[in-house]
XYZ file of C-alpha atoms in Angstrom:
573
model
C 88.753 165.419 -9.091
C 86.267 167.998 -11.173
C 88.991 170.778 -11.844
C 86.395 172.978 -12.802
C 84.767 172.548 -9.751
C 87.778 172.902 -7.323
C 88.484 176.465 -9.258
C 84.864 177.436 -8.251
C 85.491 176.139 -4.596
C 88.218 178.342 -4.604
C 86.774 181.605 -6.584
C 83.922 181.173 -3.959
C 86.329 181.152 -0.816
C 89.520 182.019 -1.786
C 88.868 185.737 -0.297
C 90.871 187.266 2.171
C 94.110 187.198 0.005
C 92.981 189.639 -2.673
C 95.622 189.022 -4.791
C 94.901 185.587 -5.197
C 91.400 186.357 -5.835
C 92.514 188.609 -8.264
C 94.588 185.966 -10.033
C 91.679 183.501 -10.006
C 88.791 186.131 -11.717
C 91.618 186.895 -14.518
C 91.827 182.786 -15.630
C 88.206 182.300 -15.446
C 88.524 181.926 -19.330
C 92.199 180.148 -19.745
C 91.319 176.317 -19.454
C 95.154 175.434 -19.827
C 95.883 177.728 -16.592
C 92.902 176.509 -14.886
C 94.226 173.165 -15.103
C 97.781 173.857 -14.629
C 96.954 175.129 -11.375
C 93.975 172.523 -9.916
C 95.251 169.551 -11.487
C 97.048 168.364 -9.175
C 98.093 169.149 -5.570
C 101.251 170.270 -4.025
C 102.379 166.893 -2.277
C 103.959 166.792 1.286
C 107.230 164.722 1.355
C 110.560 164.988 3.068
C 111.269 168.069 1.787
C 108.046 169.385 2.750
C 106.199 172.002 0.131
C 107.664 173.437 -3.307
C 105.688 175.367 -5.987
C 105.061 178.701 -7.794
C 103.917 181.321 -5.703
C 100.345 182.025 -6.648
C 96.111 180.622 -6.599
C 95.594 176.889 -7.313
C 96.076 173.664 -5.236
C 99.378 173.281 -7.746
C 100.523 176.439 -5.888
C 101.991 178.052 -2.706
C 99.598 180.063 -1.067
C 97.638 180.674 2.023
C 95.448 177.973 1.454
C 97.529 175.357 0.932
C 100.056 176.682 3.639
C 97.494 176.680 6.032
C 95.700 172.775 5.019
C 99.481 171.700 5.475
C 99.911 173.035 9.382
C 96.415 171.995 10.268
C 97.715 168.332 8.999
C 101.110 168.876 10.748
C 99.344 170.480 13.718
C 97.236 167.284 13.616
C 100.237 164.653 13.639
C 101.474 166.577 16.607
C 98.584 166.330 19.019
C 98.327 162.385 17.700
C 101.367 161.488 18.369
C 102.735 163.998 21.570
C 99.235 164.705 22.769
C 100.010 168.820 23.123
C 103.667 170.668 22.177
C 105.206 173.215 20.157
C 106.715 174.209 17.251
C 109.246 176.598 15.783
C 108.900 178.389 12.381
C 111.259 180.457 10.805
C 111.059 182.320 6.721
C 113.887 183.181 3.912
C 113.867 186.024 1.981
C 111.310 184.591 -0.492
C 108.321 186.390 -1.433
C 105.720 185.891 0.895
C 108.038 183.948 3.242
C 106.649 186.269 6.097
C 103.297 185.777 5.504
C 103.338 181.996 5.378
C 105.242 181.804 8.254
C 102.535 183.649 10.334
C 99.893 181.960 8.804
C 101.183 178.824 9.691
C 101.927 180.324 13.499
C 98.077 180.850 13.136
C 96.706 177.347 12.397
C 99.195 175.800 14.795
C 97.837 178.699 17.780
C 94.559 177.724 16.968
C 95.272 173.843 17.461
C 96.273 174.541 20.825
C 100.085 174.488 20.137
C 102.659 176.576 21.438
C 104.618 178.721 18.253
C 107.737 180.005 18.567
C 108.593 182.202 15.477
C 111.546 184.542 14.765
C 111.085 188.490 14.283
C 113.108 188.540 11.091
C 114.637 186.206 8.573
C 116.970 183.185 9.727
C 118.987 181.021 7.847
C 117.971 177.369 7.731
C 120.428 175.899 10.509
C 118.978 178.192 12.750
C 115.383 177.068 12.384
C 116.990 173.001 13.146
C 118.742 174.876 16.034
C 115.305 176.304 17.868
C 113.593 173.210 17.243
C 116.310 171.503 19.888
C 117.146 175.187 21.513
C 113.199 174.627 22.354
C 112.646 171.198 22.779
C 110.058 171.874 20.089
C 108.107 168.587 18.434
C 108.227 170.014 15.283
C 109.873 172.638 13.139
C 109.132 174.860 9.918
C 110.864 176.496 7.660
C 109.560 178.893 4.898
C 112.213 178.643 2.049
C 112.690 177.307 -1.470
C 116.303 176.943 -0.716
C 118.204 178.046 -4.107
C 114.764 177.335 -6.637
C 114.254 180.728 -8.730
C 112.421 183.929 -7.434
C 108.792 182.697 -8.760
C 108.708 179.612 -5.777
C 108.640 179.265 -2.395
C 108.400 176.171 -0.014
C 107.848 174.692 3.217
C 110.163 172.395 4.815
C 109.358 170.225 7.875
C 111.373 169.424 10.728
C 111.325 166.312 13.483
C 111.612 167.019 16.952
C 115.615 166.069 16.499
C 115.981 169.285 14.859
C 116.171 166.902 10.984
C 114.317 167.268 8.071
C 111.568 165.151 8.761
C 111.778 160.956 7.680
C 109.739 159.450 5.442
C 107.721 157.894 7.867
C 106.825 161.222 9.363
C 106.171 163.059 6.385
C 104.369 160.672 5.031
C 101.860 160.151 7.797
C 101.558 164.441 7.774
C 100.321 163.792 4.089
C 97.435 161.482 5.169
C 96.281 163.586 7.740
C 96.633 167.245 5.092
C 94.827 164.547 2.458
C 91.839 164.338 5.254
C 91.638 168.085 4.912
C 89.244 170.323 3.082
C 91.019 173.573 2.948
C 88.777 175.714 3.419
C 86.334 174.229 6.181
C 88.597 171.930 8.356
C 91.606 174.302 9.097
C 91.215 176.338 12.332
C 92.752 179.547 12.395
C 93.564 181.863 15.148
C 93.847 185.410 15.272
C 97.346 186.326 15.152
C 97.649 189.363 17.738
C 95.509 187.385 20.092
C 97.713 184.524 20.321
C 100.926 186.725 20.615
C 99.374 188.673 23.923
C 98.343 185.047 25.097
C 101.784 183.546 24.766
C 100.383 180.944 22.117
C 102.714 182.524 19.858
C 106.114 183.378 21.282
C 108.832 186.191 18.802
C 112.541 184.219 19.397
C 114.539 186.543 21.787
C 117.604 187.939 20.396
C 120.057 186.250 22.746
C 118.642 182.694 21.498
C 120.973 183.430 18.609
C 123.809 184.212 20.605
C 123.717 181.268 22.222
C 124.139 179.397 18.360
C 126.936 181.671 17.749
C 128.627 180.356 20.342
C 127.921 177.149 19.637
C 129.208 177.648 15.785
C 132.112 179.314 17.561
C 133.165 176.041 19.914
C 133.608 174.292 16.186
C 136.745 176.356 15.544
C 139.630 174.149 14.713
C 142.609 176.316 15.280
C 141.307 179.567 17.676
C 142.821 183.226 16.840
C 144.145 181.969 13.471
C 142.501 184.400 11.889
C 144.332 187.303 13.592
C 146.990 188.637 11.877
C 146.898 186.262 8.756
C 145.348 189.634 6.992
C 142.710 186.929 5.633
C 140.354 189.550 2.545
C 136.976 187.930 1.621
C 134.764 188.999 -0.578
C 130.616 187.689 0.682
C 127.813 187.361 -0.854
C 124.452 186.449 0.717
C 122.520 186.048 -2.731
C 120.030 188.322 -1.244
C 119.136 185.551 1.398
C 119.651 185.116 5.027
C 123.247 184.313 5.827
C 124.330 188.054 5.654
C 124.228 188.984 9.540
C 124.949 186.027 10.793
C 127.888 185.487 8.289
C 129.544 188.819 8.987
C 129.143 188.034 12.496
C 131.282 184.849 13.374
C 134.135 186.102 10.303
C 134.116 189.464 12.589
C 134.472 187.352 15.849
C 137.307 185.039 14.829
C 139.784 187.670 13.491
C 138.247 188.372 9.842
C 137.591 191.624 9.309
C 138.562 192.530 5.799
C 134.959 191.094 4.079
C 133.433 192.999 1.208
C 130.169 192.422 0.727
C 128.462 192.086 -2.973
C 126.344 195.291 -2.991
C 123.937 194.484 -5.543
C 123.263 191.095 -3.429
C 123.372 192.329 -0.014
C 119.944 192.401 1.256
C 117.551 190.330 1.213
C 115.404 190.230 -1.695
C 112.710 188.054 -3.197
C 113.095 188.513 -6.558
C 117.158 187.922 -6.684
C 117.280 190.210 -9.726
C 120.986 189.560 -9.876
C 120.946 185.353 -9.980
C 118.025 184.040 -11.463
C 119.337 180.592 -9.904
C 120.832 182.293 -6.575
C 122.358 178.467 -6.182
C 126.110 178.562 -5.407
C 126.771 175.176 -7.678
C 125.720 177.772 -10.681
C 128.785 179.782 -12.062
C 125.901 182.595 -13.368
C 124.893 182.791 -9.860
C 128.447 183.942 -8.659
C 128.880 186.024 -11.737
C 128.577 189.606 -9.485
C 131.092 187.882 -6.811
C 133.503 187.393 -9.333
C 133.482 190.677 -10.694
C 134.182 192.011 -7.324
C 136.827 190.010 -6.688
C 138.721 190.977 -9.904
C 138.285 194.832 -8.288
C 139.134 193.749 -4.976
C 141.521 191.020 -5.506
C 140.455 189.154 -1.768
C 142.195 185.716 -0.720
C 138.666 183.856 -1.355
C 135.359 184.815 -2.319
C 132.000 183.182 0.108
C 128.564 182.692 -1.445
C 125.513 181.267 0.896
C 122.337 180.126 -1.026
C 119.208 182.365 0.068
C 118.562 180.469 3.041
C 122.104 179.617 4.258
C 122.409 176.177 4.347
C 125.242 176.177 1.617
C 127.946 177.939 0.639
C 129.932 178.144 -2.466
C 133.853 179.292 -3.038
C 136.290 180.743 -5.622
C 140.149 180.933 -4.390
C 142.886 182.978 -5.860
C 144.714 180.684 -8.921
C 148.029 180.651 -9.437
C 147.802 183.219 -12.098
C 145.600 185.590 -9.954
C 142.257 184.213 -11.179
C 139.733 183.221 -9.334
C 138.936 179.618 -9.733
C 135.862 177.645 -8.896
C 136.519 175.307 -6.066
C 134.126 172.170 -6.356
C 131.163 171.056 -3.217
C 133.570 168.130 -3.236
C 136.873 169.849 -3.229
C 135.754 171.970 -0.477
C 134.378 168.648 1.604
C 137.951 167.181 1.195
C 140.207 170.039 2.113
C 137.784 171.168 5.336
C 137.697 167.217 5.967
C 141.885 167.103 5.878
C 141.942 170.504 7.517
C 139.931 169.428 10.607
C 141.482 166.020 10.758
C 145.450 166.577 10.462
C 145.116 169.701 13.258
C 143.153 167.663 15.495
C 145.417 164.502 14.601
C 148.343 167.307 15.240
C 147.345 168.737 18.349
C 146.003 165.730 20.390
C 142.332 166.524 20.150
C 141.346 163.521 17.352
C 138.552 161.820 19.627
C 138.857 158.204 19.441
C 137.031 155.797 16.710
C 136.476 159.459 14.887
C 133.533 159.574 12.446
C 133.091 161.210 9.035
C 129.401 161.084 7.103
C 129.282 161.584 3.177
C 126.139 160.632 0.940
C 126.697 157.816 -1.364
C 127.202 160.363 -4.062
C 129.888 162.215 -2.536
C 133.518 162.076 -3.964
C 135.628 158.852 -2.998
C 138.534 160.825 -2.697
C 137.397 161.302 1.342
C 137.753 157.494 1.419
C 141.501 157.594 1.170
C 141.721 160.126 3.685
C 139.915 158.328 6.537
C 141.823 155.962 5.946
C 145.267 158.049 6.281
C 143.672 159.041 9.782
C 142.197 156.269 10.563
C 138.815 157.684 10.260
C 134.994 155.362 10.130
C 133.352 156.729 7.221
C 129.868 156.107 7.144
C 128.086 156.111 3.619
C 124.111 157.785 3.850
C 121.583 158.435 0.719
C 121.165 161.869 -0.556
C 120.051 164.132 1.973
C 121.430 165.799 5.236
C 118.725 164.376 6.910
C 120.730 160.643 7.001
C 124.035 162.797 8.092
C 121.408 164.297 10.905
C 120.312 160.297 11.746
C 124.660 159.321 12.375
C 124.581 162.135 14.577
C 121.452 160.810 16.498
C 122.505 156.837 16.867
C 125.849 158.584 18.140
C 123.900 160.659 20.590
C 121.919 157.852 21.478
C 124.903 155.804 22.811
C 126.736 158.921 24.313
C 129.037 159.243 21.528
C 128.227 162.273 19.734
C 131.597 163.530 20.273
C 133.111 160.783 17.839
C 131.514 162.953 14.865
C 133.686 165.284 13.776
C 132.121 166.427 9.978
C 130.010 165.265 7.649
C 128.801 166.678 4.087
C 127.484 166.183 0.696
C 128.677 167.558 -2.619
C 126.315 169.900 -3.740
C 128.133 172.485 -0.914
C 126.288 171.665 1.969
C 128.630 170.917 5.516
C 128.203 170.369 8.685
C 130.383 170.174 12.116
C 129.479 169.886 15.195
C 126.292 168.085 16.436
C 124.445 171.860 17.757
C 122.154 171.460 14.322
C 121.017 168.639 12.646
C 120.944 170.107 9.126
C 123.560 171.459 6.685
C 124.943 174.867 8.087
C 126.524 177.472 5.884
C 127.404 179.470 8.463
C 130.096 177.180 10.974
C 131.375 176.588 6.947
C 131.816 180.049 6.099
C 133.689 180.155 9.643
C 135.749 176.937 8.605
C 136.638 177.572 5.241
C 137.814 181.144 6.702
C 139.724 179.685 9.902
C 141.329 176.684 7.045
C 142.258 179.602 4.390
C 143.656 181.866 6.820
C 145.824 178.990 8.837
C 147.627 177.950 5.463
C 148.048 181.726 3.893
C 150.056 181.300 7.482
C 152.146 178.639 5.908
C 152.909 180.373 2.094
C 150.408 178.383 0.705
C 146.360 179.400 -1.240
C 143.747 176.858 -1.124
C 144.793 176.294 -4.775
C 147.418 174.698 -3.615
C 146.144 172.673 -0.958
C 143.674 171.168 -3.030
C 146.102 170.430 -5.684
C 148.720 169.096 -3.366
C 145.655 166.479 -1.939
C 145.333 165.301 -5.700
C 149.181 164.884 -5.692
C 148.804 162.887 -2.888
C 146.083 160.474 -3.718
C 145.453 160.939 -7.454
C 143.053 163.040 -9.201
C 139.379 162.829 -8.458
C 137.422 164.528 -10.833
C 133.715 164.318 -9.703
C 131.097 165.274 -12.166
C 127.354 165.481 -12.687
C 125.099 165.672 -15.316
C 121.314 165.354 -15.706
C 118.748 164.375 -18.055
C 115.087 165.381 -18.380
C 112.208 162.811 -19.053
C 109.060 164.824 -19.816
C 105.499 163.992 -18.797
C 104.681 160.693 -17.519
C 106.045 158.849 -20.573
C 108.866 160.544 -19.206
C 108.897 159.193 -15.749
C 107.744 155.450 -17.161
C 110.868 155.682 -19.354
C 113.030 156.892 -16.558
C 111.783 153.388 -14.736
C 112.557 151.268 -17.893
C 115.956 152.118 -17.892
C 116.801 151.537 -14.496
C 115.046 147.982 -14.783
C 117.068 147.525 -17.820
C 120.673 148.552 -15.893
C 119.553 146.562 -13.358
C 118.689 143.088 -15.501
C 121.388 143.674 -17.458
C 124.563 145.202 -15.376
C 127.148 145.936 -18.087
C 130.324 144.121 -17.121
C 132.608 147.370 -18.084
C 132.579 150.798 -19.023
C 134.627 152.474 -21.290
C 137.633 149.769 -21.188
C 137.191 149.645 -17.098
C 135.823 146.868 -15.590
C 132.477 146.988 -13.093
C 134.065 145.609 -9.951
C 131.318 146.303 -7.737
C 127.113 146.943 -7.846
C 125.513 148.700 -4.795
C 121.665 148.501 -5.570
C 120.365 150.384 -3.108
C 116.553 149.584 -4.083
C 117.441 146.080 -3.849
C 119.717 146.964 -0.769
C 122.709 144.240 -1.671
C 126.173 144.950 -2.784
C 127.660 142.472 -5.306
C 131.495 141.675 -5.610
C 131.689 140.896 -9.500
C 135.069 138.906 -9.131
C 133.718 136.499 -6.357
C 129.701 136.730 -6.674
C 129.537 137.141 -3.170
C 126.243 139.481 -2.032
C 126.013 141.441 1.039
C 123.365 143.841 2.590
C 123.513 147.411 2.528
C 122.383 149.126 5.708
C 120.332 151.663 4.373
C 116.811 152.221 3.516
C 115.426 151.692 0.023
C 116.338 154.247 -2.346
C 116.373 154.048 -6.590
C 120.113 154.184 -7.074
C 122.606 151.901 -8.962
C 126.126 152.311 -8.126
C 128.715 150.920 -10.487
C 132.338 150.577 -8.907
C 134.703 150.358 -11.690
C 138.375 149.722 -11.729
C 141.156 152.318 -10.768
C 138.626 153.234 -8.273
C 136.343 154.981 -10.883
C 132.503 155.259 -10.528
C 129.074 155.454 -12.629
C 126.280 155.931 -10.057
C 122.820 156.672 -11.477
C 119.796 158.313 -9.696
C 116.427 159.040 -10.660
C 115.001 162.372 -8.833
C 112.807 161.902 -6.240
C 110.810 165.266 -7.139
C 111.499 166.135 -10.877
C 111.632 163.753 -14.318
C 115.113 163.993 -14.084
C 117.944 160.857 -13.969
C 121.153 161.905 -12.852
C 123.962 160.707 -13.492
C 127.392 161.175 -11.278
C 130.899 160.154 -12.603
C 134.274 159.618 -10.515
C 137.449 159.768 -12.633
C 140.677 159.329 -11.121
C 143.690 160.291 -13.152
C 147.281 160.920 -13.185
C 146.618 165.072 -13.333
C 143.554 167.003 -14.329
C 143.617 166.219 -18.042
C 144.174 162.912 -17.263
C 140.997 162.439 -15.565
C 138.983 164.744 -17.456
C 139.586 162.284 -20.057
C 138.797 159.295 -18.325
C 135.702 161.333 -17.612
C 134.608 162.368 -20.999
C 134.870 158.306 -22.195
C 132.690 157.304 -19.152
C 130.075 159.617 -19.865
C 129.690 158.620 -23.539
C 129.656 155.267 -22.442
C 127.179 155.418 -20.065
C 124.877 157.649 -21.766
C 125.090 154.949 -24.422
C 123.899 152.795 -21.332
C 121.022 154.787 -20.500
C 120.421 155.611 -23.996
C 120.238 159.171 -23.619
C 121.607 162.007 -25.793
């Protein structure tokens, strides 16, 4: 590709967005920037689009927005011959606009658009794609990336994030593309007063509400347990529909984080608005220390997670964990249904392979299947569809993954902050009943089965010496599988590229029933764990430890020697 070239494409036809052009005339003399943004193209994958807002092919934009649909709009009429598709934005900058650009392209191809009148969290967007019987879905968001991106994620016609297979056969047909001759592009009033493009009615979200309401555990709990919660939306989507359901089931003492209430772009308040970042509940914790609530609720910017402090024993407000949460909303649901008669038979919980082991031991109290998946809701979303498939969907009762997203119920197909925000509400408020804080809940689970201390930590691999090295040392892990770590032997190795499990003590080798993924799980005595995972989308290799211990110093310090030992593996400082 001439990148000098492609940036005189684009100062020649990159004109309706004057902005952009704007941007464009002011690089004309910065070779690095020219580069930075033509080098390369954004690439479709599962998680559809990510990039800085702003002119390039290495950008979001119009442009690239629109090259993306025509592709999409392009797998739909190949594959379903006509049908329609549901879009929805976050609170990003620009979210609007690339949501009714896309509408455009799609109205243009001949397929039907159904797009909401204001911003929607992310569950909501996998709920109109089945609400619809739509082929396809959209959604405008960056999830919880920093205020200078925005994104595009694409949705199957089961209301999931779309599968490789999908997503990869949209990026041949955008790769066909030129951007600015073969995308056809409707005008966007016309194809609202011709029904090609169709606003969401109101009462479309009532009828999720009610849906997120049929996953309560324990109905009118709420009432008189004088539940106080302090919310915060992080300036995203999740603050209507939030307040809503808490009002509904009895919870009507919420303060909301001013500075964060509405929704804005530029989340001047939490450069990272992602609830796994401490900064990013700094405001939330201030108000609680004024307000002194029972729990404090934080949903990323497009409400697909949520993040939680609880009252500590000494009045503080600790940090509860994406897998502490998991377990105690896991036990919650599962000893009241177990209580009251309603645990379905053979009952199914999903967790990704990276998820704390600590759910193991209670599906197994229950006697619960757990089913394993790779990293990403969308494998959680695939359990759910195999169950549906054989009339079983009623089996699931709750899956998640530990950076904070959770789902229950089978309405959605995608992580869903809100029915979470309901749950952890309904769970808090039904032991606050009892005497007890979800302090001490979580604390009396590590009493009962030993303390699981799940951490991560990552490390960067710059440039594409950076991404060969990242290669190297999973090849060497892999040819040479240490036998123990830290004093604690390797019992087990799940390869999930190589898809076979290996029991060290007997040699035997069995398959692992899931696709092909770059991660090395090493299953170490005491029921410890050293899993390592390159990212799919940065030059990152992550690495997540499980210590179990005695208490929490215990297993911090089982922690700490596994994490000098295996960075001594990977040979990383």
């Amino acid at each position: 590709m001439d990148i000098k070239q492609t940036y005189n494409e684009w100062l020649e036809n990159a004109v309706e967005d004057k902005d952009l052009k704007a941007e464009l005339e002011s690089i004309k003399n910065n070779e690095d920037e020219i580069y930075d943004r033509f080098y390369t193209a954004l690439k479709f994958g599962t998680a559809g689009l990510r990039g800085i807002i702003g002119a390039g092919t290495n950008r979001m934009n119009i442009y690239v927005v629109r090259q993306a649909t025509q592709g999409l709009a392009n797998y739909v009429l190949k594959k379903y011959g006509n049908g329609s598709v549901a879009i929805s934005h976050d609170s990003r900058i620009k979210a609007d606009l690339f949501m009714n650009e896309a509408a455009r392209v799609l109205a243009a191809n001949g397929i039907k658009v159904y797009i909401t009148s204001e911003l929607q969290p992310t569950p909501v967007l996998s709920y109109l794609v089945r609400y619809f019987k739509c082929q396809a879905g959209i959604m405008v968001t960056a999830s919880h990336n920093p205020a200078a991106y925005n994104g595009y994620k694409a949705y199957g016609e089961d209301g999931c994030q779309m599968t490789d297979v999908a997503a990869n056969t949209v990026y041949d047909e955008i790769s066909k593309l030129d951007m600015f001759k073969d995308v056809k592009i409707a005008d966007f009033d016309e194809a609202v007063k011709s029904g090609m493009i169709e606003y969401v009615d109101e009462s479309v979200y009532d009828t999720y509400l009610e849906k997120v309401m049929e996953q309560q555990v324990n109905p009118g709990v709420c009432k008189g347990a004088d539940l106080k919660v302090v919310y915060t939306p992080l300036n995203g989507t999740g603050n209507k529909l939030v307040r809503k359901v808490l009002g509904k089931i009895g919870v009507n003492d919420v303060v909301v984080v001013p500075e964060q209430e509405l929704p804005d772009g530029n989340f001047t308040t939490c450069p990272y608005p992602n609830p796994e970042i401490k900064e990013a509940l700094a405001k939330g914790l201030e108000l609680c220390e004024k307000e002194q609530p029972d729990l404090l609720l934080a949903t990323d910017p497009d409400a697909d997670r949520v993040g939680i402090a609880v009252k500590d024993y000494d009045g503080s407000y600790r940090l509860i964990s994406g897998n502490e949460d998991g377990v105690m909303l896991t036990n919650y649901i599962l000893s009241c249904k177990k209580a009251s008669g309603k645990l379905p038979e053979k009952p199914v919980v999903v967790k990704t392979i990276v998820t704390t082991k600590l759910i193991n031991k209670l599906c197994e109290k229950y006697g619960c299947e757990l089913k394993n998946v790779l990293t990403g809701f969308k494998y959680i979303g695939e359990v759910i569809l195999n169950l549906e498939k054989k009339h079983e969907e009623n089996r699931y009762l709750f899956g998640f993954e530990e950076s904070y997203g959770y789902l229950s119920g089978t309405y959605v197909r995608d992580k869903d902050a809100v029915v979470a925000s309901m749950l952890v509400c309904e769970m808090a408020a039904y032991y606050k009943k009892q005497g007890k804080s979800l302090a001490e809940v979580i604390d009396g689970l590590y009493e009962e089965f030993g303390y699981y201390l799940n951490q991560t930590y990552s490390f960067e691999f710059d440039g594409a010496a950076g991404m060969q090295k990242m290669s190297d040392i999973m090849t060497a892990v892999r040819d040479n599988t240490p036998k123990s770590i830290a004093g604690y032997d390797v019992v087990k190795v799940s390869d999930y590229f190589l898809r076979k499990e290996t029991d060290v003590a007997t040699g035997s080798v069995t398959d692992i029933d899931l696709p092909k993924s770059n991660v090395i799980a090493l299953h170490l005595a005491d029921d410890n764990a050293v899993i390592i995972r390159p990212s799919g989308t940065e030059p990152k290799i992550k690495l997540y430890i499980t210590s179990v211990g005695k208490d929490k110093d215990n297993a911090a310090e089982i922690c700490e020697k596994l994490v000098v030992a295996s960075k001594e593996i990977l040979g990383v400082e």
